[in-house]
mmCIF file of C-alpha atoms in Angstrom:
data_model
loop_
_atom_site.group_PDB
_atom_site.id
_atom_site.type_symbol
_atom_site.label_atom_id
_atom_site.label_comp_id
_atom_site.label_asym_id
_atom_site.label_seq_id
_atom_site.Cartn_x
_atom_site.Cartn_y
_atom_site.Cartn_z
ATOM 1 C CA UNK A 1447 -0.731 3.380 28.587
ATOM 2 C CA UNK A 1448 -4.322 2.630 29.651
ATOM 3 C CA UNK A 1449 -7.058 2.003 27.098
ATOM 4 C CA UNK A 1450 -8.713 5.315 28.031
ATOM 5 C CA UNK A 1451 -5.451 7.227 27.640
ATOM 6 C CA UNK A 1452 -4.724 5.576 24.277
ATOM 7 C CA UNK A 1453 -8.244 6.391 23.061
ATOM 8 C CA UNK A 1454 -7.949 10.019 24.178
ATOM 9 C CA UNK A 1455 -4.592 10.324 22.445
ATOM 10 C CA UNK A 1456 -5.948 8.852 19.209
ATOM 11 C CA UNK A 1457 -9.041 11.065 19.258
ATOM 12 C CA UNK A 1458 -6.883 14.106 19.949
ATOM 13 C CA UNK A 1459 -4.626 13.330 17.002
ATOM 14 C CA UNK A 1460 -7.663 12.895 14.754
ATOM 15 C CA UNK A 1461 -9.264 16.143 15.901
ATOM 16 C CA UNK A 1462 -6.122 18.279 15.758
ATOM 17 C CA UNK A 1463 -4.193 16.619 12.943
ATOM 18 C CA UNK A 1464 -4.126 17.131 9.193
ATOM 19 C CA UNK A 1465 -5.598 14.378 7.031
ATOM 20 C CA UNK A 1466 -3.334 13.457 4.113
ATOM 21 C CA UNK A 1467 -4.816 11.372 1.290
ATOM 22 C CA UNK A 1468 -2.331 8.752 0.083
ATOM 23 C CA UNK A 1469 -4.703 7.185 -2.453
ATOM 24 C CA UNK A 1470 -4.742 7.359 -6.244
ATOM 25 C CA UNK A 1471 -8.106 8.207 -7.801
ATOM 26 C CA UNK A 1472 -9.672 5.255 -9.602
ATOM 27 C CA UNK A 1473 -10.518 6.149 -13.192
ATOM 28 C CA UNK A 1474 -10.490 4.316 -16.479
ATOM 29 C CA UNK A 1475 -7.025 3.858 -17.924
ATOM 30 C CA UNK A 1476 -5.068 3.808 -14.634
ATOM 31 C CA UNK A 1477 -1.866 1.715 -14.636
ATOM 32 C CA UNK A 1478 -2.575 -1.988 -14.121
ATOM 33 C CA UNK A 1479 -0.463 -5.127 -14.012
ATOM 34 C CA UNK A 1480 -0.927 -6.674 -17.496
ATOM 35 C CA UNK A 1481 -2.306 -9.955 -16.096
ATOM 36 C CA UNK A 1482 -4.850 -8.187 -13.848
ATOM 37 C CA UNK A 1483 -8.371 -6.969 -14.568
ATOM 38 C CA UNK A 1484 -8.665 -3.456 -15.990
ATOM 39 C CA UNK A 1485 -10.685 -0.834 -14.137
ATOM 40 C CA UNK A 1486 -14.120 -0.047 -15.578
ATOM 41 C CA UNK A 1487 -16.891 2.350 -14.512
ATOM 42 C CA UNK A 1488 -20.169 1.733 -16.381
ATOM 43 C CA UNK A 1489 -23.334 3.775 -15.835
ATOM 44 C CA UNK A 1490 -26.386 1.650 -15.089
ATOM 45 C CA UNK A 1491 -28.955 4.241 -13.999
ATOM 46 C CA UNK A 1492 -29.158 7.966 -14.616
ATOM 47 C CA UNK A 1493 -31.736 10.655 -13.922
ATOM 48 C CA UNK A 1494 -30.832 12.175 -17.318
ATOM 49 C CA UNK A 1495 -32.304 9.006 -18.836
ATOM 50 C CA UNK A 1496 -35.416 8.965 -16.673
ATOM 51 C CA UNK A 1497 -34.229 6.894 -13.712
ATOM 52 C CA UNK A 1498 -34.866 8.066 -10.159
ATOM 53 C CA UNK A 1499 -31.212 7.702 -9.181
ATOM 54 C CA UNK A 1500 -27.725 7.420 -10.600
ATOM 55 C CA UNK A 1501 -25.386 4.476 -10.102
ATOM 56 C CA UNK A 1502 -22.476 2.745 -11.835
ATOM 57 C CA UNK A 1503 -21.103 -0.762 -11.999
ATOM 58 C CA UNK A 1504 -17.442 -1.093 -11.009
ATOM 59 C CA UNK A 1505 -15.161 -3.623 -12.684
ATOM 60 C CA UNK A 1506 -11.788 -3.949 -11.014
ATOM 61 C CA UNK A 1507 -9.237 -6.380 -9.684
ATOM 62 C CA UNK A 1508 -8.427 -6.857 -6.023
ATOM 63 C CA UNK A 1509 -5.058 -5.184 -6.668
ATOM 64 C CA UNK A 1510 -6.351 -2.194 -8.638
ATOM 65 C CA UNK A 1511 -4.992 1.207 -7.689
ATOM 66 C CA UNK A 1512 -3.919 1.813 -4.096
ATOM 67 C CA UNK A 1513 -4.447 -1.558 -2.428
ATOM 68 C CA UNK A 1514 -3.365 -3.959 0.308
ATOM 69 C CA UNK A 1515 -2.167 -7.539 -0.257
ATOM 70 C CA UNK A 1516 -3.477 -10.347 1.928
ATOM 71 C CA UNK A 1517 -1.062 -13.182 2.780
ATOM 72 C CA UNK A 1518 -2.797 -15.688 0.502
ATOM 73 C CA UNK A 1519 -1.874 -13.500 -2.489
ATOM 74 C CA UNK A 1520 1.420 -15.433 -2.488
ATOM 75 C CA UNK A 1521 1.330 -17.839 0.463
ATOM 76 C CA UNK A 1522 -0.297 -21.102 -0.636
ATOM 77 C CA UNK A 1523 -0.405 -22.945 2.696
ATOM 78 C CA UNK A 1524 0.391 -22.731 6.391
ATOM 79 C CA UNK A 1525 -0.506 -20.264 9.126
ATOM 80 C CA UNK A 1526 -0.122 -17.255 6.800
ATOM 81 C CA UNK A 1527 -2.556 -18.600 4.207
ATOM 82 C CA UNK A 1528 -5.582 -16.392 4.903
ATOM 83 C CA UNK A 1529 -7.671 -13.836 3.088
ATOM 84 C CA UNK A 1530 -8.152 -10.092 3.316
ATOM 85 C CA UNK A 1531 -11.333 -10.433 5.386
ATOM 86 C CA UNK A 1532 -9.306 -12.207 8.079
ATOM 87 C CA UNK A 1533 -6.639 -9.529 8.513
ATOM 88 C CA UNK A 1534 -6.930 -8.160 12.087
ATOM 89 C CA UNK A 1535 -8.207 -4.588 12.130
ATOM 90 C CA UNK A 1536 -5.551 -3.459 14.587
ATOM 91 C CA UNK A 1537 -2.887 -4.292 11.983
ATOM 92 C CA UNK A 1538 -4.475 -1.855 9.539
ATOM 93 C CA UNK A 1539 -4.219 1.330 11.586
ATOM 94 C CA UNK A 1540 -1.376 2.701 13.696
ATOM 95 C CA UNK A 1541 1.965 4.449 13.657
ATOM 96 C CA UNK A 1542 3.703 4.746 10.302
ATOM 97 C CA UNK A 1543 7.335 5.527 9.562
ATOM 98 C CA UNK A 1544 8.008 7.110 6.165
ATOM 99 C CA UNK A 1545 11.488 6.545 4.726
ATOM 100 C CA UNK A 1546 12.620 8.710 1.807
ATOM 101 C CA UNK A 1547 14.470 6.553 -0.729
ATOM 102 C CA UNK A 1548 14.083 8.822 -3.754
ATOM 103 C CA UNK A 1549 17.787 8.366 -4.482
ATOM 104 C CA UNK A 1550 17.138 4.743 -5.464
ATOM 105 C CA UNK A 1551 17.064 4.533 -9.251
ATOM 106 C CA UNK A 1552 15.003 2.467 -11.707
ATOM 107 C CA UNK A 1553 15.327 -1.284 -11.177
ATOM 108 C CA UNK A 1554 17.392 -0.710 -8.013
ATOM 109 C CA UNK A 1555 16.600 -1.961 -4.513
ATOM 110 C CA UNK A 1556 16.738 -0.473 -1.022
ATOM 111 C CA UNK A 1557 19.399 -2.130 1.178
ATOM 112 C CA UNK A 1558 18.840 -2.841 4.868
ATOM 113 C CA UNK A 1559 21.522 -0.274 5.723
ATOM 114 C CA UNK A 1560 19.273 2.482 4.394
ATOM 115 C CA UNK A 1561 16.686 1.553 7.017
ATOM 116 C CA UNK A 1562 19.348 1.513 9.734
ATOM 117 C CA UNK A 1563 20.517 4.991 8.648
ATOM 118 C CA UNK A 1564 16.959 6.281 8.892
ATOM 119 C CA UNK A 1565 16.585 4.806 12.377
ATOM 120 C CA UNK A 1566 19.813 6.480 13.480
ATOM 121 C CA UNK A 1567 18.342 9.836 12.428
ATOM 122 C CA UNK A 1568 14.728 9.410 13.555
ATOM 123 C CA UNK A 1569 14.484 6.583 16.078
ATOM 124 C CA UNK A 1570 14.130 2.821 15.961
ATOM 125 C CA UNK A 1571 11.214 1.030 14.382
ATOM 126 C CA UNK A 1572 9.067 -0.735 16.953
ATOM 127 C CA UNK A 1573 6.873 -3.820 16.900
ATOM 128 C CA UNK A 1574 3.652 -3.206 14.979
ATOM 129 C CA UNK A 1575 4.864 -0.186 13.011
ATOM 130 C CA UNK A 1576 3.924 0.397 9.389
ATOM 131 C CA UNK A 1577 6.895 1.323 7.187
ATOM 132 C CA UNK A 1578 6.324 3.362 4.018
ATOM 133 C CA UNK A 1579 9.002 3.749 1.349
ATOM 134 C CA UNK A 1580 8.868 6.913 -0.705
ATOM 135 C CA UNK A 1581 10.567 6.280 -4.054
ATOM 136 C CA UNK A 1582 8.798 9.217 -5.719
ATOM 137 C CA UNK A 1583 7.571 6.803 -8.395
ATOM 138 C CA UNK A 1584 4.022 8.125 -8.140
ATOM 139 C CA UNK A 1585 5.143 10.999 -10.370
ATOM 140 C CA UNK A 1586 4.818 8.548 -13.268
ATOM 141 C CA UNK A 1587 1.194 7.630 -12.450
ATOM 142 C CA UNK A 1588 -1.193 8.690 -15.222
ATOM 143 C CA UNK A 1589 -3.958 7.280 -17.387
ATOM 144 C CA UNK A 1590 -3.569 5.623 -20.773
ATOM 145 C CA UNK A 1591 -0.281 5.792 -22.624
ATOM 146 C CA UNK A 1592 0.951 8.589 -20.341
ATOM 147 C CA UNK A 1593 1.066 6.113 -17.469
ATOM 148 C CA UNK A 1594 2.929 3.354 -19.312
ATOM 149 C CA UNK A 1595 6.298 3.995 -17.662
ATOM 150 C CA UNK A 1596 4.762 3.612 -14.202
ATOM 151 C CA UNK A 1597 4.598 -0.122 -14.919
ATOM 152 C CA UNK A 1598 8.223 -0.324 -16.084
ATOM 153 C CA UNK A 1599 11.580 -0.312 -14.273
ATOM 154 C CA UNK A 1600 10.204 0.612 -10.854
ATOM 155 C CA UNK A 1601 12.558 0.252 -7.857
ATOM 156 C CA UNK A 1602 11.777 -1.895 -4.844
ATOM 157 C CA UNK A 1603 12.911 -3.379 -1.571
ATOM 158 C CA UNK A 1604 15.804 -5.821 -1.296
ATOM 159 C CA UNK A 1605 15.226 -9.240 0.222
ATOM 160 C CA UNK A 1606 17.748 -8.311 2.930
ATOM 161 C CA UNK A 1607 15.726 -5.200 3.807
ATOM 162 C CA UNK A 1608 12.506 -7.210 3.890
ATOM 163 C CA UNK A 1609 14.081 -9.687 6.320
ATOM 164 C CA UNK A 1610 15.246 -6.785 8.486
ATOM 165 C CA UNK A 1611 11.647 -5.531 8.684
ATOM 166 C CA UNK A 1612 10.186 -8.930 9.523
ATOM 167 C CA UNK A 1613 12.809 -9.315 12.257
ATOM 168 C CA UNK A 1614 11.584 -5.966 13.614
ATOM 169 C CA UNK A 1615 8.035 -7.416 13.628
ATOM 170 C CA UNK A 1616 6.472 -4.513 11.746
ATOM 171 C CA UNK A 1617 2.810 -4.844 10.765
ATOM 172 C CA UNK A 1618 2.878 -3.482 7.241
ATOM 173 C CA UNK A 1619 5.174 -2.255 4.473
ATOM 174 C CA UNK A 1620 4.037 0.209 1.814
ATOM 175 C CA UNK A 1621 5.419 1.862 -1.311
ATOM 176 C CA UNK A 1622 4.515 4.343 -4.052
ATOM 177 C CA UNK A 1623 5.440 1.858 -6.789
ATOM 178 C CA UNK A 1624 3.469 -0.853 -8.563
ATOM 179 C CA UNK A 1625 4.944 -3.537 -6.285
ATOM 180 C CA UNK A 1626 7.291 -3.850 -3.323
ATOM 181 C CA UNK A 1627 9.483 -6.251 -5.310
ATOM 182 C CA UNK A 1628 11.610 -4.518 -7.940
ATOM 183 C CA UNK A 1629 10.152 -4.562 -11.473
ATOM 184 C CA UNK A 1630 12.468 -7.252 -12.845
ATOM 185 C CA UNK A 1631 12.112 -9.594 -9.864
ATOM 186 C CA UNK A 1632 11.409 -13.132 -11.040
ATOM 187 C CA UNK A 1633 10.775 -15.018 -7.806
ATOM 188 C CA UNK A 1634 9.094 -12.191 -5.790
ATOM 189 C CA UNK A 1635 11.318 -12.741 -2.736
ATOM 190 C CA UNK A 1636 10.077 -9.657 -0.873
ATOM 191 C CA UNK A 1637 6.428 -10.684 -1.209
ATOM 192 C CA UNK A 1638 7.225 -14.144 0.130
ATOM 193 C CA UNK A 1639 9.332 -12.779 2.998
ATOM 194 C CA UNK A 1640 6.776 -10.204 4.120
ATOM 195 C CA UNK A 1641 3.487 -12.000 3.508
ATOM 196 C CA UNK A 1642 4.912 -15.279 4.768
ATOM 197 C CA UNK A 1643 5.549 -13.519 8.079
ATOM 198 C CA UNK A 1644 2.106 -11.875 8.067
ATOM 199 C CA UNK A 1645 3.484 -8.436 7.231
ATOM 200 C CA UNK A 1646 0.879 -6.908 4.927
ATOM 201 C CA UNK A 1647 1.849 -4.976 1.799
ATOM 202 C CA UNK A 1648 0.343 -1.728 0.504
ATOM 203 C CA UNK A 1649 1.215 -0.716 -3.055
ATOM 204 C CA UNK A 1650 0.479 2.219 -5.384
ATOM 205 C CA UNK A 1651 0.500 4.811 -2.623
ATOM 206 C CA UNK A 1652 0.892 8.475 -3.496
ATOM 207 C CA UNK A 1653 1.699 11.770 -1.790
ATOM 208 C CA UNK A 1654 4.200 10.227 0.636
ATOM 209 C CA UNK A 1655 6.317 13.354 0.283
ATOM 210 C CA UNK A 1656 3.728 15.186 2.403
ATOM 211 C CA UNK A 1657 4.410 12.982 5.431
ATOM 212 C CA UNK A 1658 6.852 13.596 8.286
ATOM 213 C CA UNK A 1659 9.023 10.748 9.603
ATOM 214 C CA UNK A 1660 6.136 9.513 11.790
ATOM 215 C CA UNK A 1661 2.374 9.754 11.325
ATOM 216 C CA UNK A 1662 -0.817 7.797 12.024
ATOM 217 C CA UNK A 1663 -1.916 5.624 9.101
ATOM 218 C CA UNK A 1664 -5.261 3.990 8.273
ATOM 219 C CA UNK A 1665 -5.513 1.446 5.424
ATOM 220 C CA UNK A 1666 -8.873 -0.322 5.585
ATOM 221 C CA UNK A 1667 -9.730 -2.792 2.780
ATOM 222 C CA UNK A 1668 -13.073 -4.113 1.631
ATOM 223 C CA UNK A 1669 -14.108 -7.226 3.557
ATOM 224 C CA UNK A 1670 -13.841 -9.750 0.705
ATOM 225 C CA UNK A 1671 -14.219 -13.449 1.480
ATOM 226 C CA UNK A 1672 -11.284 -15.384 -0.027
ATOM 227 C CA UNK A 1673 -9.879 -12.058 -1.194
ATOM 228 C CA UNK A 1674 -6.185 -11.944 -2.098
ATOM 229 C CA UNK A 1675 -6.250 -8.200 -1.522
ATOM 230 C CA UNK A 1676 -8.432 -5.132 -1.819
ATOM 231 C CA UNK A 1677 -8.414 -1.509 -2.956
ATOM 232 C CA UNK A 1678 -8.235 0.864 0.012
ATOM 233 C CA UNK A 1679 -8.532 4.530 0.894
ATOM 234 C CA UNK A 1680 -5.182 5.135 2.568
ATOM 235 C CA UNK A 1681 -5.139 8.176 4.845
ATOM 236 C CA UNK A 1682 -2.442 9.518 7.153
ATOM 237 C CA UNK A 1683 -3.025 11.811 10.115
ATOM 238 C CA UNK A 1684 -0.226 14.278 10.692
ATOM 239 C CA UNK A 1685 -0.014 16.263 13.927
#
């Protein structure tokens, strides 16, 4: 496909497709990993108080809410040790495959065979794809005490499945859980397998049930020097 044809196809999909927001709203009290910074939104100027404009200070961690992990989040050295500002833009937008794994229970993992079954039904994953796993865990997302269970017992990907995806040379793996490793993982094998092979990870997605098997996905982070990750506005385009 020529560059002009690819551009026309992409513009046509954007013009004719439905935009699906896959991003949790950032608000105080959202679920957060206990060792990470809490989200805060503090008013600094307000017209109600005589200022000419209104603005707030944001306090948040790089992995707050819907976010993408850079390789250096876990990879301490080597070719994959680089920050979020160095992630190539073309790895952050493109075709996404959404795999429904809602039958996977708390603290359980997705086997590689589940991916193979999906491919038999919908077509093979190709180099550069983004693969999204819909566990349905976003139903537990809430603020304060109501969101406590979101950070407990979430399911994840098996190390075998992660290796299958890196062998397929996908660009990104995403999930609607707090992390792609299962909640009781001690050594974070999936993070090391994916990020060590420069497969980026998107976590805390939502609304994956609105997506068909294939869609166009955009997941652009803030350009943070030395950043281990960044919040994003994840959006899918569905034709």
